[in-house]
Short mmCIF file of C-alpha atoms and ligand atoms in Angstrom, two decimals:
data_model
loop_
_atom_site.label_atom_id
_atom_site.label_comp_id
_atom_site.label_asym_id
_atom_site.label_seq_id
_atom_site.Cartn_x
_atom_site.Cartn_y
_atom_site.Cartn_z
CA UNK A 1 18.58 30.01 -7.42
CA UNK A 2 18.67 26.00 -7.35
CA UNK A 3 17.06 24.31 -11.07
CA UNK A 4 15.66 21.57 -10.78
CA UNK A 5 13.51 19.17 -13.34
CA UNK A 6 10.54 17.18 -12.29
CA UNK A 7 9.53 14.06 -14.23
CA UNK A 8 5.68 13.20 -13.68
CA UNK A 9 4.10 9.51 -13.44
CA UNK A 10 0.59 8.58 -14.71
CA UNK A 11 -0.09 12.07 -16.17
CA UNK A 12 2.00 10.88 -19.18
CA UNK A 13 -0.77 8.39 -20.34
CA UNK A 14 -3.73 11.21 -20.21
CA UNK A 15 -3.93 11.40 -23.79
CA UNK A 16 -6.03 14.66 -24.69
CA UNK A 17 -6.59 15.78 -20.83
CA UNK A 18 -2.42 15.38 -20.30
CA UNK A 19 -1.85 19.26 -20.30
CA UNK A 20 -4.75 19.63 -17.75
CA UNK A 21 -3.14 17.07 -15.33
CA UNK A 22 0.29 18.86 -16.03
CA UNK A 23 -1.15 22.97 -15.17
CA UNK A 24 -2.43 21.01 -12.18
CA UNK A 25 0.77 20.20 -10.89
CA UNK A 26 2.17 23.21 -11.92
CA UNK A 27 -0.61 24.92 -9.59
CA UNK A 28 0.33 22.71 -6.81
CA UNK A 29 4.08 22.98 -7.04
CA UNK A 30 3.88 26.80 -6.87
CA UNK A 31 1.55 26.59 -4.03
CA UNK A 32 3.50 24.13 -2.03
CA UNK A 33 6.85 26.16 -2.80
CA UNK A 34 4.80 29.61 -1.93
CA UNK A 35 6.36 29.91 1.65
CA UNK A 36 9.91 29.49 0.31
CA UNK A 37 10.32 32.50 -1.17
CA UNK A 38 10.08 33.05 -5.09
CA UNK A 39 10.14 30.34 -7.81
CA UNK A 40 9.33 29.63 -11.23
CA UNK A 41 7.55 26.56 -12.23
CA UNK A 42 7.33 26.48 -16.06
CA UNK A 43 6.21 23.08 -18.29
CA UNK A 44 9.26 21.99 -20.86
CA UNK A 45 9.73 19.14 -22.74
CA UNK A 46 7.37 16.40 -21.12
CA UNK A 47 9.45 17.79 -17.74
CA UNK A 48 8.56 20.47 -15.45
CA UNK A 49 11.45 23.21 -15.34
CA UNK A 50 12.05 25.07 -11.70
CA UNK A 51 14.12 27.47 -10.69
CA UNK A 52 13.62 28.54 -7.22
CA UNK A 53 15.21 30.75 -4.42
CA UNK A 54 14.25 27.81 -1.79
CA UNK A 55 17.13 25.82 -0.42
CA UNK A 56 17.78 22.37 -2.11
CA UNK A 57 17.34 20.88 1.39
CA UNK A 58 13.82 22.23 1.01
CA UNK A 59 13.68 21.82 -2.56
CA UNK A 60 13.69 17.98 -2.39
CA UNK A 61 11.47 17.34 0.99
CA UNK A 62 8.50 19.45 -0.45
CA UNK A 63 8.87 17.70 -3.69
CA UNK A 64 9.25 14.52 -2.68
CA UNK A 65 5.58 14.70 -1.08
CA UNK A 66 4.14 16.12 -4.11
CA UNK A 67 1.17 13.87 -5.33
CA UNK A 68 2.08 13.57 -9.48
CA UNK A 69 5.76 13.45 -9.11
CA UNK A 70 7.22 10.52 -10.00
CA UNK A 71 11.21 11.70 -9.67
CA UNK A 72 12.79 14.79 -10.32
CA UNK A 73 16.30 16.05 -10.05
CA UNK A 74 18.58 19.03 -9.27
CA UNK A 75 20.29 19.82 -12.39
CA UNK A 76 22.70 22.32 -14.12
CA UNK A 77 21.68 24.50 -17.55
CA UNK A 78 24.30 24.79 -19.96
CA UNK A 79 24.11 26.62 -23.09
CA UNK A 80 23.73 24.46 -26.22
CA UNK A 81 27.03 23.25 -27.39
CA UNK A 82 28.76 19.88 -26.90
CA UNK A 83 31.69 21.89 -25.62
CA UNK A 84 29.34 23.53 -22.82
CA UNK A 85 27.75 20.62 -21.67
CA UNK A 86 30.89 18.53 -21.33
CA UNK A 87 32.56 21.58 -19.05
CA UNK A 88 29.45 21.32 -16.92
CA UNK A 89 29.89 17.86 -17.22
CA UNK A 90 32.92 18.02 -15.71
CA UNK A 91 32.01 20.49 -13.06
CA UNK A 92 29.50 18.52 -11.54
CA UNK A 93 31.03 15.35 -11.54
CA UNK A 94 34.25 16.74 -9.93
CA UNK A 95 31.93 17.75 -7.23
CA UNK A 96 30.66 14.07 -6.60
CA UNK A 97 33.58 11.63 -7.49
CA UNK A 98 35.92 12.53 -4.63
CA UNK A 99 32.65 11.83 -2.56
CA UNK A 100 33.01 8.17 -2.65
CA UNK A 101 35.80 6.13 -0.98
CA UNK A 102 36.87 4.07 -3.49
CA UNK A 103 39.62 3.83 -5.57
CA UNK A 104 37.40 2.87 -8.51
CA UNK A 105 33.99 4.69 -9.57
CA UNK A 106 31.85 2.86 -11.65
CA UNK A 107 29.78 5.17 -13.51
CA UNK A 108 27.65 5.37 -17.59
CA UNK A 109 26.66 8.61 -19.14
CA UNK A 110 22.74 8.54 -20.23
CA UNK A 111 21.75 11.19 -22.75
CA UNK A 112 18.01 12.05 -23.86
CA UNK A 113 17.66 14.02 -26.62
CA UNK A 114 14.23 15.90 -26.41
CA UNK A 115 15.48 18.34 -29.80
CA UNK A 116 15.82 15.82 -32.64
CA UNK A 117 18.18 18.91 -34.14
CA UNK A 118 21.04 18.36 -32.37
CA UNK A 119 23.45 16.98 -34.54
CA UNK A 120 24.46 13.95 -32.39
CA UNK A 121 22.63 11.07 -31.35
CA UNK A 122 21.90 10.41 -27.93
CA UNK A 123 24.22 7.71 -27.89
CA UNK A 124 26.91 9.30 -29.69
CA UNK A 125 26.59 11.92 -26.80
CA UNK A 126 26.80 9.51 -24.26
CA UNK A 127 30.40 7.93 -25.31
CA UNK A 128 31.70 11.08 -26.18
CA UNK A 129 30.86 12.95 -22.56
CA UNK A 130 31.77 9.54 -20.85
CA UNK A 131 35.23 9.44 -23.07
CA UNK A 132 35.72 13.12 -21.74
CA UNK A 133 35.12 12.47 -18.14
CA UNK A 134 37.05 9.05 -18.11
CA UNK A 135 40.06 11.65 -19.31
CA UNK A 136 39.20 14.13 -16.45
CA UNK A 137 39.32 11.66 -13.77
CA UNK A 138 41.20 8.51 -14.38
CA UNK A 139 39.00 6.36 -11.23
CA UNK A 140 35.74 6.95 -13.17
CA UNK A 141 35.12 3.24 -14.75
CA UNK A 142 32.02 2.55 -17.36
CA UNK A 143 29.64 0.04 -15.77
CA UNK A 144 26.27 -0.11 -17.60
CA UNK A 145 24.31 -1.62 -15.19
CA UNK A 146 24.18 -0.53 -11.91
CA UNK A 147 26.79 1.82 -11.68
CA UNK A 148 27.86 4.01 -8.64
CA UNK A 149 27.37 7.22 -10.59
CA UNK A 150 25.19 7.87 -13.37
CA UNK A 151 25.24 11.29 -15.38
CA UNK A 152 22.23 12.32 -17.00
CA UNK A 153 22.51 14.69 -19.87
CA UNK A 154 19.06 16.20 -21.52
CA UNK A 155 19.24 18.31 -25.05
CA UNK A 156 16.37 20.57 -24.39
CA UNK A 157 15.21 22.88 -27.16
CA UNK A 158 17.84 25.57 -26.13
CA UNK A 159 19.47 24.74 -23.29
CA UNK A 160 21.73 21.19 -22.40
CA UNK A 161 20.48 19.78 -19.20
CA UNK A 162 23.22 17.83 -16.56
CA UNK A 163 22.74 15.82 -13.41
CA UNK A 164 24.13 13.11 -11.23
CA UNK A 165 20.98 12.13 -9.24
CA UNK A 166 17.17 11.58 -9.25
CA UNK A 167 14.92 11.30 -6.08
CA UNK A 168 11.93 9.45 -6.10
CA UNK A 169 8.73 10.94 -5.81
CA UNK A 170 5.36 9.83 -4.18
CA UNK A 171 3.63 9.04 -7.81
CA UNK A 172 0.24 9.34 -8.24
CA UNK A 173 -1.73 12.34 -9.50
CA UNK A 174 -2.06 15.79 -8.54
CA UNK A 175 -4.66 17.30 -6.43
CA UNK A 176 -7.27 18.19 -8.05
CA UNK A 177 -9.71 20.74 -5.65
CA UNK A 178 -12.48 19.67 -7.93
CA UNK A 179 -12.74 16.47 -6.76
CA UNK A 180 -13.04 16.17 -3.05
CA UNK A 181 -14.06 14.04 -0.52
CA UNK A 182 -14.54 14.16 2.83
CA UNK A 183 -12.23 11.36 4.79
CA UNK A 184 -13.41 10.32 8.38
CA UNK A 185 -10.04 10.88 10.70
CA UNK A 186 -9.76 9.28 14.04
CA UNK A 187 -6.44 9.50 15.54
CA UNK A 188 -5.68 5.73 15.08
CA UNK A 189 -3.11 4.18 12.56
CA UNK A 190 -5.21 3.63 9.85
CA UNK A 191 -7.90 6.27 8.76
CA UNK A 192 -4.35 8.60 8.08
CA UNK A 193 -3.21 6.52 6.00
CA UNK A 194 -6.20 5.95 3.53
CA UNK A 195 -6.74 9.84 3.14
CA UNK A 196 -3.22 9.68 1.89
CA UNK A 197 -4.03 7.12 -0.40
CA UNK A 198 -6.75 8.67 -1.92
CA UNK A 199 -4.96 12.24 -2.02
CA UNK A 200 -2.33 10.75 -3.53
CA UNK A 201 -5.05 9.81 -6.52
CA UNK A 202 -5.73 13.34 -7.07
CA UNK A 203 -8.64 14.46 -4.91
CA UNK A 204 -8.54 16.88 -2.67
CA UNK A 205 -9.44 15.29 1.17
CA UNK A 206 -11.50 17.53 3.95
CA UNK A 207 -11.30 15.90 6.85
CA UNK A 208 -13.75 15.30 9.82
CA UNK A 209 -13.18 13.99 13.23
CA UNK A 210 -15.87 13.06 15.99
CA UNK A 211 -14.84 14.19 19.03
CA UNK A 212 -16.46 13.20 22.16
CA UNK A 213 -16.32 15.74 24.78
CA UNK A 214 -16.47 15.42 27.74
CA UNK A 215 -16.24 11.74 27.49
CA UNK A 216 -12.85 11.74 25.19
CA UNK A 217 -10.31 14.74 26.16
CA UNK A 218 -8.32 17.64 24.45
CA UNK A 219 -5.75 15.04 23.67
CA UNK A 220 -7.34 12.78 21.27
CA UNK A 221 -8.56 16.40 19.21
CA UNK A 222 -4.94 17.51 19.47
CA UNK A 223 -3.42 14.06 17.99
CA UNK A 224 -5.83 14.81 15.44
CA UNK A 225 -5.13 17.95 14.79
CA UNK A 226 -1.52 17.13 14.74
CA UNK A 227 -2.00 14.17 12.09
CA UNK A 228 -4.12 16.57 10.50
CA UNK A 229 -1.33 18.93 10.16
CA UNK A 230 0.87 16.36 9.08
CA UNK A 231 -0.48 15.30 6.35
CA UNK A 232 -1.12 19.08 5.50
CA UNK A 233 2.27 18.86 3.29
CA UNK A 234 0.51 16.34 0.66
CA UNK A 235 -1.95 18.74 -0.58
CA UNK A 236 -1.84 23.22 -0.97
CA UNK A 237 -5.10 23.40 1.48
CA UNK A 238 -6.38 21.26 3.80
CA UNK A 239 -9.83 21.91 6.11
CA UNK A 240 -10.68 19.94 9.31
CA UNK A 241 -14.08 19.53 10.63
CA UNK A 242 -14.29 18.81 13.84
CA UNK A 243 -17.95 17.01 14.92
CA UNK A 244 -19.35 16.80 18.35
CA UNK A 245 -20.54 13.79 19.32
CA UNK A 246 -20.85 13.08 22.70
CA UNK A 247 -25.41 14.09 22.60
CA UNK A 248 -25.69 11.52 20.00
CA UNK A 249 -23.57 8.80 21.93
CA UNK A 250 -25.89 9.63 24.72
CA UNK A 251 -28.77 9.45 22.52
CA UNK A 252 -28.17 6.02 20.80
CA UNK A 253 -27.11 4.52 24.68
CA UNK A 254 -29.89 5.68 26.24
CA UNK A 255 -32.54 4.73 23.16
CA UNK A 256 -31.04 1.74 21.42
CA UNK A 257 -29.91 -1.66 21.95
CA UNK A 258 -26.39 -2.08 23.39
CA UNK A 259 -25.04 -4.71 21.24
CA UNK A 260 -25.72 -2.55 17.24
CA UNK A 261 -24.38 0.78 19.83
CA UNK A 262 -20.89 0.88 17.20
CA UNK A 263 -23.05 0.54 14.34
CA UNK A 264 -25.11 3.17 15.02
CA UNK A 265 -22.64 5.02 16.00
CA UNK A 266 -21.09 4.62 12.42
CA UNK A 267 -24.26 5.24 10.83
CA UNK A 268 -24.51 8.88 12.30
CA UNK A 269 -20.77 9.85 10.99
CA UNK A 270 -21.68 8.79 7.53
CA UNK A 271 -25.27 11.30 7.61
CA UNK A 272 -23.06 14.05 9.23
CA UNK A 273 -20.47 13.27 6.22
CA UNK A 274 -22.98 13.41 3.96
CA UNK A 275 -23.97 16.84 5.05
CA UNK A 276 -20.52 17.88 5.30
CA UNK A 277 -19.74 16.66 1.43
CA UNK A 278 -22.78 18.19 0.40
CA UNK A 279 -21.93 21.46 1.60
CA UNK A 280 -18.40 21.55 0.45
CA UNK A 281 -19.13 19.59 -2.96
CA UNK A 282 -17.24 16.84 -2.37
CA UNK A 283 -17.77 13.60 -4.19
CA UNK A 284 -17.34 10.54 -2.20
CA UNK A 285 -16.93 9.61 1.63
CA UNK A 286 -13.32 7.78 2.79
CA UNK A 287 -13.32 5.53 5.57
CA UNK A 288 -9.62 3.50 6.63
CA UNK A 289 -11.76 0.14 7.21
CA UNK A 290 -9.66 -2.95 6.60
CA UNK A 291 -12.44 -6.10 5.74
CA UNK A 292 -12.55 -7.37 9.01
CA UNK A 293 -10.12 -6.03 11.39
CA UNK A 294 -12.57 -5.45 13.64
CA UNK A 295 -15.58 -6.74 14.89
CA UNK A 296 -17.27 -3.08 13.13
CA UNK A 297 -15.75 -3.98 9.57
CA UNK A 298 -17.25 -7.32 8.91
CA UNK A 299 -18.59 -7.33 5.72
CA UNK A 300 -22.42 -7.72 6.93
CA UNK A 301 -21.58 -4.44 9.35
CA UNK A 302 -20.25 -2.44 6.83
CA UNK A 303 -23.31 -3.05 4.51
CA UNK A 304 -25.18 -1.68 7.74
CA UNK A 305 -22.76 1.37 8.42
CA UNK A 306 -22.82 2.66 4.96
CA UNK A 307 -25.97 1.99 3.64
CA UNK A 308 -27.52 5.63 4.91
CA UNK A 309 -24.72 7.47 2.43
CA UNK A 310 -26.19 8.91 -0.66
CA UNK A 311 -22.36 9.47 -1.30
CA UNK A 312 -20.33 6.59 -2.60
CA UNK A 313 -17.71 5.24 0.77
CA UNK A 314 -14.49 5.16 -0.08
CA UNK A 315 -12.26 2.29 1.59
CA UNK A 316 -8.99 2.40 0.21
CA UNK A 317 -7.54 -0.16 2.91
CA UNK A 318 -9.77 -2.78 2.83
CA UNK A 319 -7.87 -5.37 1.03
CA UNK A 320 -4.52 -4.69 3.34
CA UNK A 321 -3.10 -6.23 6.09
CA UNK A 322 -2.03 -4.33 9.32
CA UNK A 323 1.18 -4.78 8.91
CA UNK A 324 0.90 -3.22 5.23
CA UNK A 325 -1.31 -0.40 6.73
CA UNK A 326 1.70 -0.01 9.41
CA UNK A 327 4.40 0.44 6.92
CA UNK A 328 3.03 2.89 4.84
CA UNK A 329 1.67 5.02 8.24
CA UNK A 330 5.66 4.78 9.03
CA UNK A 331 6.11 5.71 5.21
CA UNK A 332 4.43 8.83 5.68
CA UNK A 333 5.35 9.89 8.85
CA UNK A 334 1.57 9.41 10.64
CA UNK A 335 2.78 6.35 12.60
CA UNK A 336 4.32 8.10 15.39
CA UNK A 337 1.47 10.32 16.25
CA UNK A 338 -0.89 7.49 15.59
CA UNK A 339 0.48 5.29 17.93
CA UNK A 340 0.44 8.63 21.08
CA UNK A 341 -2.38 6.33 23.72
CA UNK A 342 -5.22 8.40 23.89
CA UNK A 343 -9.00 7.09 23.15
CA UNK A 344 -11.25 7.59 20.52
CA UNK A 345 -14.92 8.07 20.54
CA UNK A 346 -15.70 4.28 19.28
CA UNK A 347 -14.64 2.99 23.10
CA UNK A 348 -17.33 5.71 24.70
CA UNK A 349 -20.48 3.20 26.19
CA UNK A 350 -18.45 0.55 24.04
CA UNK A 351 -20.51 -2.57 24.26
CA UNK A 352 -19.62 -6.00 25.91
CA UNK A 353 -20.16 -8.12 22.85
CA UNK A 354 -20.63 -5.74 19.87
CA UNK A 355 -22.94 -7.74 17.23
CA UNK A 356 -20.24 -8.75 14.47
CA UNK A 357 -23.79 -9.50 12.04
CA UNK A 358 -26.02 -7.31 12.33
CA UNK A 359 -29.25 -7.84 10.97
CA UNK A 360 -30.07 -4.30 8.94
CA UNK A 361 -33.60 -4.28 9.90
CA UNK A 362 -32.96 -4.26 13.33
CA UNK A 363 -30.43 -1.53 12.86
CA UNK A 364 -33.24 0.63 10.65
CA UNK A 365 -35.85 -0.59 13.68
CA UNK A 366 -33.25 0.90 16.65
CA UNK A 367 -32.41 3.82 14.83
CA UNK A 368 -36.18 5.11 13.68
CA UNK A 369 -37.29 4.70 16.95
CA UNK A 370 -34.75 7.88 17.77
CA UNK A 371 -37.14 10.36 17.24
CA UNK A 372 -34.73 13.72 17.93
CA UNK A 373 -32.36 11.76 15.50
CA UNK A 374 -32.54 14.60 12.97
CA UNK A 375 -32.00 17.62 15.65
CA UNK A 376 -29.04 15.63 16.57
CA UNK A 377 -27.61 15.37 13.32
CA UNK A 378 -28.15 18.72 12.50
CA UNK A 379 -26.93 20.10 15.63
CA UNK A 380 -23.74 18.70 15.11
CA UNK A 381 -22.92 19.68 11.61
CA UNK A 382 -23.72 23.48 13.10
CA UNK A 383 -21.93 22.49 16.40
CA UNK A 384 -18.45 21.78 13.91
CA UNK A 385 -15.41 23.49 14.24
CA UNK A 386 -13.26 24.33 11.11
CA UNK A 387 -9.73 24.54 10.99
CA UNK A 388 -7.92 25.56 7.46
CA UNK A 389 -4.29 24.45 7.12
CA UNK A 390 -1.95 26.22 4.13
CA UNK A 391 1.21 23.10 3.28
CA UNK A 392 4.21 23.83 5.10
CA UNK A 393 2.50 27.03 7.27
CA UNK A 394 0.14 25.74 9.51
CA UNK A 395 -2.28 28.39 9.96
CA UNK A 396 -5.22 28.52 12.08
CA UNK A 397 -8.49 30.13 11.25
CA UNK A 398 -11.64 29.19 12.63
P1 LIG B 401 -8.46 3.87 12.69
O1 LIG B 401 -7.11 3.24 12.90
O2 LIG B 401 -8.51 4.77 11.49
O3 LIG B 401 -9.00 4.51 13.92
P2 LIG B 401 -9.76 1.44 13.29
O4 LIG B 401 -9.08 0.25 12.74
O5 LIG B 401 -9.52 1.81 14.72
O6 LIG B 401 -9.44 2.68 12.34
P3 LIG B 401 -12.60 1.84 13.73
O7 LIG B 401 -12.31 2.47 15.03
O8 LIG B 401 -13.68 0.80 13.63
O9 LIG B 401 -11.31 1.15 13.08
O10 LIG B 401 -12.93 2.98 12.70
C1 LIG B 401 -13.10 2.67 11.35
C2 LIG B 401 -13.11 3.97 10.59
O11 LIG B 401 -14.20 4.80 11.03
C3 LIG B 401 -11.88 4.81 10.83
O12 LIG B 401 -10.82 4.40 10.00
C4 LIG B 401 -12.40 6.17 10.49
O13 LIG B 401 -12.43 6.36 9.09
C5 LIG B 401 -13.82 6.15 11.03
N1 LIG B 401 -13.84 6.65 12.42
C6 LIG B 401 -13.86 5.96 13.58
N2 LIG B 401 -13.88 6.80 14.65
C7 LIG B 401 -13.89 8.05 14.17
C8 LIG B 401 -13.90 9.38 14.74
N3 LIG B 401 -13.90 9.57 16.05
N4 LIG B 401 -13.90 10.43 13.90
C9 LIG B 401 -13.88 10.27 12.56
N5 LIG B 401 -13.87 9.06 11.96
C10 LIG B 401 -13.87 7.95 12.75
MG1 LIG B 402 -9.91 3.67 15.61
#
């Protein structure tokens, strides 16, 4: 079994509601390690303690998606003695050292002592274990700052704790199922990347695509499906809704005026969403708008797109650039599939010159004079198809 110790971000500052946030990610670590076999996920010490039959190749790509994790590290248990946890010291460090190249390893001991009983102070611990290893092998050199190597030593309660790495974690807060949303998904670069952003604050996303058939092919709903499944790994369950759209496209060409045609076409995702959110309890709407990236997210259209949601929208992107949007789609891995050329609903009947201001009473004027607009809207929420995906076992049940 590999051990490993997980050190969380924000949750330390919850105050009161800390061991809440902490059985959270507890939950969510055993869930996301459930397909690797067995594992115990215990809370210790401000830490989280696992020991786990999953490989540590595994070990470190599930947890390095986690939402709450801010580092963690595979480590060694040693008994509580000085003696002990100098051998394993010495074990583990033999491993490493002949690892790098040079001549000369530059390398500091850094002890935390979580059990005020031990009878040395942490840094007391720390020159005596770096004394010992400097005697074990002669090319280990101290170097506070910045050093090649760096030994952590913990004194837990009963047990001495000893590693020579930490990996960085995602941050942020666990997933709470309590507090969902529904995020709109299209396929492009950036509506991935702000249901990862707000995931990554602790709610639990259900996501819904439009898909236009006949008018937008299999192709665009697979690259969904595929981001879709991507982003699975960030969170233990994830549901996709997917929306037919292509009657009310039809509808709002045939009845409306060309020029508010993306508007309105905006307008009807956000009632569907709100249907969708009411019926799975979720909490708020996420959109990836960025303030003006396109002639759709101008500030006046946006006041005209959301207005109709009884549900707060969500735009996690709209102070960023595209560039920033870009990195962080490469950062989690959406880019690539993003980037597949296939269209999305938004170019079906796309207008000429799109109105960039839209004047809200002529949008409420256009769309009132649909009569069959509420048929339409309910016929797609029944018309949706839902797809459940476990993390890391992509299942399919409709
Ligand atoms: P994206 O890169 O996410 O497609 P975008 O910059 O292309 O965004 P728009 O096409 O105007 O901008 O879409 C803005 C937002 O509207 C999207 O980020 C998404 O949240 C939602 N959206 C657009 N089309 C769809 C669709 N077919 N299904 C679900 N949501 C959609
Ligand atoms: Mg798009």
């Amino acid at each position: 079994m590999h051990s490993i110790i997980v050190r969380y971000s924000e949750i330390g500052i919850k105050g009161k509601n800390r061991h809440l946030f902490e059985n959270r990610l507890v939950q969510n670590i055993r869930a996301h390690l459930k397909p690797f076999g067995k594992s115990n996920v215990n809370r210790r010490w401000g830490r989280l303690e696992i020991h786990s039959d999953a490989s540590k190749e595994d070990l470190t790509e599930v947890l390095a998606k986690i939402p709450g994790i801010a580092n963690f590290s595979h480590v060694v248990f040693s008994p509580l003695s000085l003696n002990d946890i100098e051998a394993t010291a010495k074990e583990i460090v033999g491993k490493v050292v002949n690892e790098f190249r040079e001549t000369a390893v530059t390398f500091r001991v850094t002890a935390k002592r979580a059990n005020k009983d031990f009878f040395m102070i942490s840094t007391e611990i720390e020159a005596t274990i770096g004394a010992a290893l400097q005697d074990a092998f002669p090319q280990l050199k101290v170097q506070l700052t910045d050093p090649m190597l760096e030994v952590g030593i913990e004194i837990w309660e009963k047990q001495g704790v000893v590693y020579t790495e930490k990996t960085r974690g995602i941050g942020g807060l666990p997933v709470d199922d309590r507090e969902r949303v529904v995020s709109l998904i299209s396929g492009g670069i950036d509506s991935p990347v702000a249901s990862w952003m707000i995931m990554k604050r602790g709610c639990r996303v259900i996501y819904l695509y439009f898909h236009s058939f006949p008018f937008i092919g299999e192709q665009t709903k697979e690259k969904v499906t595929d981001l879709v499944k991507h982003l699975s790994v960030y969170q233990p369950e994830s549901r996709l809704y997917i929306a037919p759209f292509a009657e009310i496209q039809k509808a709002i060409k045939m009845q409306t005026p060309e020029k508010l045609r993306t508007i309105l076409y905006r307008r009807f995702m956000n009632l569907i969403a709100n249907q969708i959110a009411k019926k799975e309890r979720a909490r708020a709407i996420v959109t990836g708008d960025a303030l003006s990236q396109v002639a759709s997210q101008t500030l006046t259209n946006l006041n005209c797109t959301s207005e109709n949601s009884a549900f707060p929208v969500l735009r996690p992107l709209i102070g960023m650039d595209k560039i920033e949007i870009m990195a962080l789609s490469r950062m989690i891995g959406t880019y690539p599939i993003s980037i597949q050329d296939f269209p999305d609903c938004c170019t079906v009947f796309q207008p000429a010159n799109p109105a960039t201001k839209a004047y809200l009473p002529d949008v409420l004027e256009a769309e009132e004079s649909m009569e069959d607009r509420n048929r339409l809207v309910d016929e797609a929420v029944e018309g949706c198809e839902i797809y459940n995906y476990y993390c890391h076992e992509n299942r399919l049940n409709i």
